[in-house]
CSV table of C-alpha atoms in Angstrom, one decimal:
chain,number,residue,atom,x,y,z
A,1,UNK,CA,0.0,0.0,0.0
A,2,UNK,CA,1.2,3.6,-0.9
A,3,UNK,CA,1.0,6.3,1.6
A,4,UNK,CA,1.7,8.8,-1.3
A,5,UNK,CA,-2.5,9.6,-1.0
A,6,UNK,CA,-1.6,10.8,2.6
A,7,UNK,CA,1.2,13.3,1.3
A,8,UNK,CA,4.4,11.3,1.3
A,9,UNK,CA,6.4,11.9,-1.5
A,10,UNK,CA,8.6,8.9,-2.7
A,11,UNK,CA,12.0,9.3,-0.3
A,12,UNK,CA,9.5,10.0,2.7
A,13,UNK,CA,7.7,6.8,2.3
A,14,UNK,CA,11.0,5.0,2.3
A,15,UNK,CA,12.5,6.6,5.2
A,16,UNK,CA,9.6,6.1,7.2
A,17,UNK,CA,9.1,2.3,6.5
A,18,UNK,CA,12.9,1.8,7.1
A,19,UNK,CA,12.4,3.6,10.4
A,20,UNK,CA,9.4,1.4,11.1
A,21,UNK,CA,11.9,-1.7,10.9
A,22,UNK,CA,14.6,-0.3,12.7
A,23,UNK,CA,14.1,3.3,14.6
A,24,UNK,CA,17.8,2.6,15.3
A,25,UNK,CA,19.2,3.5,11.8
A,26,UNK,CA,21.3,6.7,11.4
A,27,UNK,CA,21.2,9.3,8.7
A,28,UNK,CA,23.9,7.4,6.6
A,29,UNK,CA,22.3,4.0,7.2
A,30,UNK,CA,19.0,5.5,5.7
A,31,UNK,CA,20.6,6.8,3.0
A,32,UNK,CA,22.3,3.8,1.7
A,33,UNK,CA,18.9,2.0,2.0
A,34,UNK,CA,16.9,4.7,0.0
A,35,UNK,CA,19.5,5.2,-2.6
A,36,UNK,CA,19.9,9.1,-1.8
A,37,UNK,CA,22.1,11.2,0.3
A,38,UNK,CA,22.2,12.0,3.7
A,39,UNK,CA,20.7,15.5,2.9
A,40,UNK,CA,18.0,14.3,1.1
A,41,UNK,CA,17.3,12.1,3.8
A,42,UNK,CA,17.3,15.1,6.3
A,43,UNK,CA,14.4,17.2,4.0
A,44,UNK,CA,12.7,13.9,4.1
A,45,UNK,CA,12.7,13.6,8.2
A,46,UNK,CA,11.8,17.1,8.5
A,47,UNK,CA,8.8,16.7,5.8
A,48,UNK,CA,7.8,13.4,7.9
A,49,UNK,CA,7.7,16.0,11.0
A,50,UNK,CA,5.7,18.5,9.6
A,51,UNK,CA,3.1,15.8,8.3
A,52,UNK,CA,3.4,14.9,12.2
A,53,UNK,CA,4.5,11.2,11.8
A,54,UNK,CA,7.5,11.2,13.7
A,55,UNK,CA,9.0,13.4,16.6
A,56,UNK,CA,12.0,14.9,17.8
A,57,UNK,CA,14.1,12.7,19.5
A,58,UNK,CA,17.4,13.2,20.6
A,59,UNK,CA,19.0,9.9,21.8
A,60,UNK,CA,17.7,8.3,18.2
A,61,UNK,CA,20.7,7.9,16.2
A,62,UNK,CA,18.7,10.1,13.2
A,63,UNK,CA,17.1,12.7,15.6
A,64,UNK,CA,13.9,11.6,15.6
A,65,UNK,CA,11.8,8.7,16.2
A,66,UNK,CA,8.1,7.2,15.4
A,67,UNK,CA,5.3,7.4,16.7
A,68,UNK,CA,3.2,4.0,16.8
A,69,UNK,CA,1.8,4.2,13.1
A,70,UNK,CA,-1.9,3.4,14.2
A,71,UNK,CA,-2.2,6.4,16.2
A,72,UNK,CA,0.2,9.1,13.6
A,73,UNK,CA,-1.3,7.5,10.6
A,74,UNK,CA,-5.0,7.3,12.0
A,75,UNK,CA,-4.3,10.7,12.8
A,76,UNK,CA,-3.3,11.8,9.5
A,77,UNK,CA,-6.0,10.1,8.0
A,78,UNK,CA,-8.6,11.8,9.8
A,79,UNK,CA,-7.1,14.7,9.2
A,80,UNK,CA,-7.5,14.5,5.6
A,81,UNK,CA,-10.6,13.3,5.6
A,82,UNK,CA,-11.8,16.5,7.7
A,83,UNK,CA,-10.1,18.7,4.5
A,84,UNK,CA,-11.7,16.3,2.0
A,85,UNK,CA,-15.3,17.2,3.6
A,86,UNK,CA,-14.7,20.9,3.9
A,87,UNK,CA,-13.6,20.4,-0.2
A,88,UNK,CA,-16.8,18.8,-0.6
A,89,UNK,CA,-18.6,21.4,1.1
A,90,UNK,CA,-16.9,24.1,-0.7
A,91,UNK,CA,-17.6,22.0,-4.2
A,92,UNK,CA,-21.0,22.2,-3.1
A,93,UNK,CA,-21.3,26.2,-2.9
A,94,UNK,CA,-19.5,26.4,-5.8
A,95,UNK,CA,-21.4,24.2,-7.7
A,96,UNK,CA,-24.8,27.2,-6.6
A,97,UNK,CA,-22.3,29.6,-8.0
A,98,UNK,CA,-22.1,27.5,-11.4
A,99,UNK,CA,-25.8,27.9,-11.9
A,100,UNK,CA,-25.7,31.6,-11.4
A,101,UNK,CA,-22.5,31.5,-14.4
A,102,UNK,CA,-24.3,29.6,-16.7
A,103,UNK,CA,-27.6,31.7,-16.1
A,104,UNK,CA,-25.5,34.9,-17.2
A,105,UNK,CA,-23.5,32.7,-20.0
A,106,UNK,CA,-27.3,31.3,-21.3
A,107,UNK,CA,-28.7,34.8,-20.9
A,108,UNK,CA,-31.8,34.1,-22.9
A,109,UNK,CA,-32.4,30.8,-20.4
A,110,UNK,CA,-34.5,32.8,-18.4
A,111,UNK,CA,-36.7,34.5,-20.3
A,112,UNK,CA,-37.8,31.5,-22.2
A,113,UNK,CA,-40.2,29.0,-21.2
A,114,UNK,CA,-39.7,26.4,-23.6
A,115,UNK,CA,-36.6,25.7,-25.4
A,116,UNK,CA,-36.5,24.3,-28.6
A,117,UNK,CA,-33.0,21.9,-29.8
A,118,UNK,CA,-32.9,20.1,-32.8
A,119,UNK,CA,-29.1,19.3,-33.1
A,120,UNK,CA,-28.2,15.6,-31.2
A,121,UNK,CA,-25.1,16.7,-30.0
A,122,UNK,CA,-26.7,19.8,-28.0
A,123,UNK,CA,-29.4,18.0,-26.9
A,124,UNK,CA,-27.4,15.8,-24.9
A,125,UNK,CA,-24.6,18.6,-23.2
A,126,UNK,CA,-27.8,20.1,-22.3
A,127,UNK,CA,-29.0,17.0,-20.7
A,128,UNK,CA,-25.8,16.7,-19.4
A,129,UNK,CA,-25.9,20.3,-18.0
A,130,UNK,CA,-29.4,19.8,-16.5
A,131,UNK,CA,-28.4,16.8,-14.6
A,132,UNK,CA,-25.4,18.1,-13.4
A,133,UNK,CA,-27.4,20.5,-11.5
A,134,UNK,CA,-30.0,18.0,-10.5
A,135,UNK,CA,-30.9,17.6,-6.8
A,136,UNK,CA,-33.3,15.5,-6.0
A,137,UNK,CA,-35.6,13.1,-8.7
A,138,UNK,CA,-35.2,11.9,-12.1
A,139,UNK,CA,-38.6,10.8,-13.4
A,140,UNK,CA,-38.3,9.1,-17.0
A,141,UNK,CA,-40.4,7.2,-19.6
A,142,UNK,CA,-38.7,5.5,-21.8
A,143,UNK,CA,-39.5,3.9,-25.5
A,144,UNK,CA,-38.5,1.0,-26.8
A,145,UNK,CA,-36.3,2.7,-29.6
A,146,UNK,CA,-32.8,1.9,-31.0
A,147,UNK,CA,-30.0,3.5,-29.7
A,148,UNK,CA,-26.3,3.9,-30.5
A,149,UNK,CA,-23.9,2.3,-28.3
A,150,UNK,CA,-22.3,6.0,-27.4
A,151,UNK,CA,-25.7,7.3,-26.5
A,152,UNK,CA,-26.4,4.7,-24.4
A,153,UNK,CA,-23.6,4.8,-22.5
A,154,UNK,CA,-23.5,8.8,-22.0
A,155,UNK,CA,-27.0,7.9,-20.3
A,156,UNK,CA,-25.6,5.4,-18.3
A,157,UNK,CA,-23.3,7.9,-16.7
A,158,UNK,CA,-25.3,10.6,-16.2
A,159,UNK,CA,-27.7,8.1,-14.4
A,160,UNK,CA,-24.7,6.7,-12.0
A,161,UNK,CA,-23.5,10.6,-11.3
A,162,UNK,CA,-26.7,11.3,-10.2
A,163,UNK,CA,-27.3,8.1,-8.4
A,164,UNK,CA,-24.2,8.5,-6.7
A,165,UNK,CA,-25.3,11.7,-5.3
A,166,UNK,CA,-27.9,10.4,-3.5
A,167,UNK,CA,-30.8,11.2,-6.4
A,168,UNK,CA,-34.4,9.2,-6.9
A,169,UNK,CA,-34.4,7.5,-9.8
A,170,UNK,CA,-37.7,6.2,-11.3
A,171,UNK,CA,-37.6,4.8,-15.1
A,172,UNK,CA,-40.7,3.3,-17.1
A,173,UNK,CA,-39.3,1.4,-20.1
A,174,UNK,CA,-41.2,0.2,-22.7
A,175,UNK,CA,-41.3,-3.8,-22.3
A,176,UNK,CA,-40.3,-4.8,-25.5
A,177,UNK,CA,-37.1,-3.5,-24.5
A,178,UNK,CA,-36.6,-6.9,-21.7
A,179,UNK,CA,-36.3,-8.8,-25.2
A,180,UNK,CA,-33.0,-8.2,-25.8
A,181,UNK,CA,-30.1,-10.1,-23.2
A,182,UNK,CA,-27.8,-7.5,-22.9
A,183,UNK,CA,-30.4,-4.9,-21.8
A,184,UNK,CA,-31.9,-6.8,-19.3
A,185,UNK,CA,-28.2,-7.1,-18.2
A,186,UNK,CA,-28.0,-3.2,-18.2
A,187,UNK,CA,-31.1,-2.9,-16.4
A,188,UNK,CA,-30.1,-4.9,-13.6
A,189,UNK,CA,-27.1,-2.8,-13.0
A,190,UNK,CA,-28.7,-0.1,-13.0
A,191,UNK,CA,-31.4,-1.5,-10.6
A,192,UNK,CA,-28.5,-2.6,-8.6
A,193,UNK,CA,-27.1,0.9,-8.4
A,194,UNK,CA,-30.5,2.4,-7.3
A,195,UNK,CA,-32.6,3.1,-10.1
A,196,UNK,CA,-36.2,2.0,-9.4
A,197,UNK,CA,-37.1,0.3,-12.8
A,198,UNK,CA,-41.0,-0.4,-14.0
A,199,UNK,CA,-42.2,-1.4,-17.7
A,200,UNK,CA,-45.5,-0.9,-19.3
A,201,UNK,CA,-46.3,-2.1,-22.5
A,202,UNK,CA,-45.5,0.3,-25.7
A,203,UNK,CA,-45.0,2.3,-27.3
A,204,UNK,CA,-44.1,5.1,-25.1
A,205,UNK,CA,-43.3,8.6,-25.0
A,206,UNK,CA,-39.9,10.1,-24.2
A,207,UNK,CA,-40.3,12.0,-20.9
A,208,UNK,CA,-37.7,13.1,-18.7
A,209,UNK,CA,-38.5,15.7,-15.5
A,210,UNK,CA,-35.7,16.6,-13.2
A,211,UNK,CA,-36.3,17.7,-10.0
A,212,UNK,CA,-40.0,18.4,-10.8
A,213,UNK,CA,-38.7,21.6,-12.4
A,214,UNK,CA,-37.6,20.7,-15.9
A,215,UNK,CA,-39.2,18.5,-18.2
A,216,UNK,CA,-37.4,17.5,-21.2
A,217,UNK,CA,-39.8,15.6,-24.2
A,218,UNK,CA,-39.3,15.1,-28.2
A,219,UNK,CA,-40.6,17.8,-30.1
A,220,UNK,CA,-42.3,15.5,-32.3
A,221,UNK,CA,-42.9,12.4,-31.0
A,222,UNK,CA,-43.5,10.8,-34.5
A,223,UNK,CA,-40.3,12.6,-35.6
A,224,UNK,CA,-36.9,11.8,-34.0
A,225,UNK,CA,-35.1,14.3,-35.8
A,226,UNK,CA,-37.4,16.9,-34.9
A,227,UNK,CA,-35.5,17.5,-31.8
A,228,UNK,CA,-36.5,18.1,-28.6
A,229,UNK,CA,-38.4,20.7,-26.0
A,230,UNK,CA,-36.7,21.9,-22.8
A,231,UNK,CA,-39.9,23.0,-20.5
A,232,UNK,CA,-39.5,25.1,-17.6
A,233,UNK,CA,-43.2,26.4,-17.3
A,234,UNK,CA,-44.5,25.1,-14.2
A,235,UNK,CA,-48.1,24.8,-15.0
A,236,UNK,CA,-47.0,22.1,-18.0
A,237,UNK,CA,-44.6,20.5,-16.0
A,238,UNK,CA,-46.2,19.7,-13.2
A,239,UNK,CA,-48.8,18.3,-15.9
A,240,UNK,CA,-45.9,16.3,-17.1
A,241,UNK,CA,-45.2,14.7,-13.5
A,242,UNK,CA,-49.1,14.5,-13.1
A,243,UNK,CA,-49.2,12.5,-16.2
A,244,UNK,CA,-45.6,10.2,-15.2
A,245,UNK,CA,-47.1,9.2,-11.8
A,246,UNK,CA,-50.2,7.9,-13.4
A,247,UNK,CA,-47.8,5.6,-15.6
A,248,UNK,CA,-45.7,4.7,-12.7
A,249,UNK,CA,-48.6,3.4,-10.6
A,250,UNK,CA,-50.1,1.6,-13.3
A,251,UNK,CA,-46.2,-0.3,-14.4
A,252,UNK,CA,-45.1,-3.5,-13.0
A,253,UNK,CA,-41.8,-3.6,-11.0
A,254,UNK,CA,-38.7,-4.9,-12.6
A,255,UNK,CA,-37.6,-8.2,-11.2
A,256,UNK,CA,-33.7,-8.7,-11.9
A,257,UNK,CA,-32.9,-12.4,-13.2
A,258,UNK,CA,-31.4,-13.9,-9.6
A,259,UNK,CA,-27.8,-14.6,-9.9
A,260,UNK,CA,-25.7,-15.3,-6.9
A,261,UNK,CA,-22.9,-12.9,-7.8
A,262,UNK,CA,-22.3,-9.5,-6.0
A,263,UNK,CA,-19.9,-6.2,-7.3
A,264,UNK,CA,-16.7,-5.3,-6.8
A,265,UNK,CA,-18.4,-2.2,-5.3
A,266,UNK,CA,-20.6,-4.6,-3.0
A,267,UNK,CA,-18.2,-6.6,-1.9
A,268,UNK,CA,-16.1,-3.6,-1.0
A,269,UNK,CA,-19.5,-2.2,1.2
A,270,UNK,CA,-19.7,-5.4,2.9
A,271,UNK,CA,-15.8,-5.3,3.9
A,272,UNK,CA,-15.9,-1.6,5.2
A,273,UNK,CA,-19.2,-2.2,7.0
A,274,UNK,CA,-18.0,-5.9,8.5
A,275,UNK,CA,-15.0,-3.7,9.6
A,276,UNK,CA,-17.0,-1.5,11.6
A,277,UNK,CA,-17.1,1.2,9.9
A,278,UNK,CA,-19.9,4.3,10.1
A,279,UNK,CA,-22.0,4.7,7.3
A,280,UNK,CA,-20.7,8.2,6.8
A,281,UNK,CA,-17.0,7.0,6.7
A,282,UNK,CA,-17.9,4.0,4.1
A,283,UNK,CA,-20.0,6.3,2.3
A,284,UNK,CA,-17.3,8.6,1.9
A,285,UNK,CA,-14.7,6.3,0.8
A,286,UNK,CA,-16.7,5.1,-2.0
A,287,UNK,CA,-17.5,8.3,-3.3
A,288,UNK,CA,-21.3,8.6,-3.0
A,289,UNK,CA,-24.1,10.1,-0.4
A,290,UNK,CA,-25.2,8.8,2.3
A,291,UNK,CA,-28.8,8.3,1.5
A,292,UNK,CA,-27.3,6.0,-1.8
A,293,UNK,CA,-25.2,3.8,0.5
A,294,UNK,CA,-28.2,2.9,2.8
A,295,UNK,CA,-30.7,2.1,0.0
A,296,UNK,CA,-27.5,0.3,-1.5
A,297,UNK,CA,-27.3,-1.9,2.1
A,298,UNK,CA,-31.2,-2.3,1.9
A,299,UNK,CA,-30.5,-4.0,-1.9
A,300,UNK,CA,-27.9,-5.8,-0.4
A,301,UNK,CA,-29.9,-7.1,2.8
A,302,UNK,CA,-32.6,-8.4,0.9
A,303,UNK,CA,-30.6,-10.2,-1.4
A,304,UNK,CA,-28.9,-12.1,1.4
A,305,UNK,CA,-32.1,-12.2,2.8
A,306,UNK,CA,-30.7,-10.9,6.3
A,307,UNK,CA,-33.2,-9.0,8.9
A,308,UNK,CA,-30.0,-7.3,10.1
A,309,UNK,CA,-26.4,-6.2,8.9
A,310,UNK,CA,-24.9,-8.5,11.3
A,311,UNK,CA,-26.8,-11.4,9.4
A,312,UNK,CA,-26.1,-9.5,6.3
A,313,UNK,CA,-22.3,-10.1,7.0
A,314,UNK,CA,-22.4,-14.0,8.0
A,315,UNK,CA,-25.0,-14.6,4.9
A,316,UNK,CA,-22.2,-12.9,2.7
A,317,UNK,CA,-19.2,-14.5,4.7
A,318,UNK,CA,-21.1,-17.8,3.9
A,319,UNK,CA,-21.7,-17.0,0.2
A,320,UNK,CA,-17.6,-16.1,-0.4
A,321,UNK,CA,-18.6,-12.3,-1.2
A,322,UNK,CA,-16.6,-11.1,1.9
């Protein structure tokens, strides 16, 4: 394991290790071993001060001496972790000022209630765009129409960043689309990742709403290339949800094809939280909110079929996941 992610540069990392294994070794001895010179290796014991790793010590034959590495390191870690949620926090008021730049980029943005794109490429950075700002729900209807391989993976990501962050996800797919292998396969990830997944049968109507703000449909439903309408009115948009939350409640849940197999990402869940971890800190070293991790232990419970986490963990123990 590097310690480079905790601010060690190369020639720290050694010298500290070889201190580790013997907090007896002079500054020669520590340079022969790390292949530098004795002055390098005396920037590299002052830089290990400063990150607070080892102290002043004058009977060591170097000048200084470890601390035990669970308590420096631990601290260190903590440390960074405390900076890595103010970044997040800053992030997140930048991200308020971002809406305000773009407002004064899209000037016009504001003063229109329905925005008309026909060209592909713009219709998706806008998607993009939107999404990136998205808070809270993603309501979608989906038809069973061919798409390229590029498009459908740009939709894949946008629908993990905003999954990631904690958003509700509802999709209604047009059944014909469980026909095919591979998107069945798709939908299961995506179930697995969050996404609460129903079908109806077709055809269907592209609908997107974000945040129950924005709705985004084709401009012509009969006519893909007749681009698409961006609608921030709120009397037609909440129509639009209105009209999505009839179709929801009248779809059938998507049931994922049972497989006893479990993510890299899962299985990395189920380590942290058989560790005993806080949901916070587990939640924070894989990247996503809170709220995501605990509906992703709720998938993962009733797949193991566990009342508990602690049965959670022997089930998964017992399967070889953990």
């Amino acid at each position: 394991m590097s310690l480079s992610d905790l601010g060690f540069d190369a020639v720290q990392e050694s010298v500290y290790r070889s201190l580790l294994a013997d907090p007896s070794r002079d500054t020669g001895t520590l340079a022969s071993l790390t292949l530098t010179d004795t002055g390098t290796v005396r920037d590299a014991l002052a830089g290990l001060l400063a990150l607070g790793v080892l102290e002043l010590a004058a009977d060591a034959p170097c000048g200084y001496a470890p601390g035990d590495p669970q308590v420096v390191i631990g601290d260190l870690i903590e440390r960074l972790e405390q900076e890595t949620l103010r970044r997040q926090q800053r992030i997140g008021g930048t991200r308020a000022e971002l809406a305000g730049l773009a407002a004064g980029f899209r000037h016009d943005a504001r003063t229109v209630e329905v925005e008309h794109i026909t060209e592909p490429e713009r219709i998706r950075e806008r998607l993009a765009e939107l999404c990136f700002f998205t808070r809270s729900s993603v309501f979608a209807v989906q038809p069973a129409r061919a798409s390229s391989e590029a498009a459908r993976a740009e939709a894949s990501r946008l629908d993990n960043r905003s999954l990631g962050r904690g958003v509700m996800m509802r999709i209604i797919y047009d059944e014909r689309v469980l026909r095919g292998e591979r998107t069945r396969a798709r939908l299961g990830e995506r179930s697995a990742s969050g996404a609460q997944i129903r079908f109806l049968p077709g055809p269907l109507t592209r609908l997107i709403v974000l945040d129950e703000r924005i709705a985004i449909v084709a401009s012509d439903p009969a006519d893909t290339s007749s681009g698409a309408l961006v609608v921030h009115q709120p009397g037609i948009v909440n129509e639009l949800v209105a009209r999505f939350r009839q179709l929801w409640d009248g779809a059938r849940d998507f049931v994922a094809e049972p497989a006893d197999v479990v993510s890299d990402d899962d299985r990395s869940v189920l380590r942290m939280l058989a560790s005993g971890l806080t949901d916070e800190l587990v939640a924070r070293q894989t990247g996503v909110s809170v709220r995501h991790l605990r509906r992703r232990i709720a998938r993962l419970m009733d797949s193991l079929g566990a009342d508990s986490r602690f049965q959670a963990g022997m089930a998964a123990a017992r399967r070889g996941w953990i």
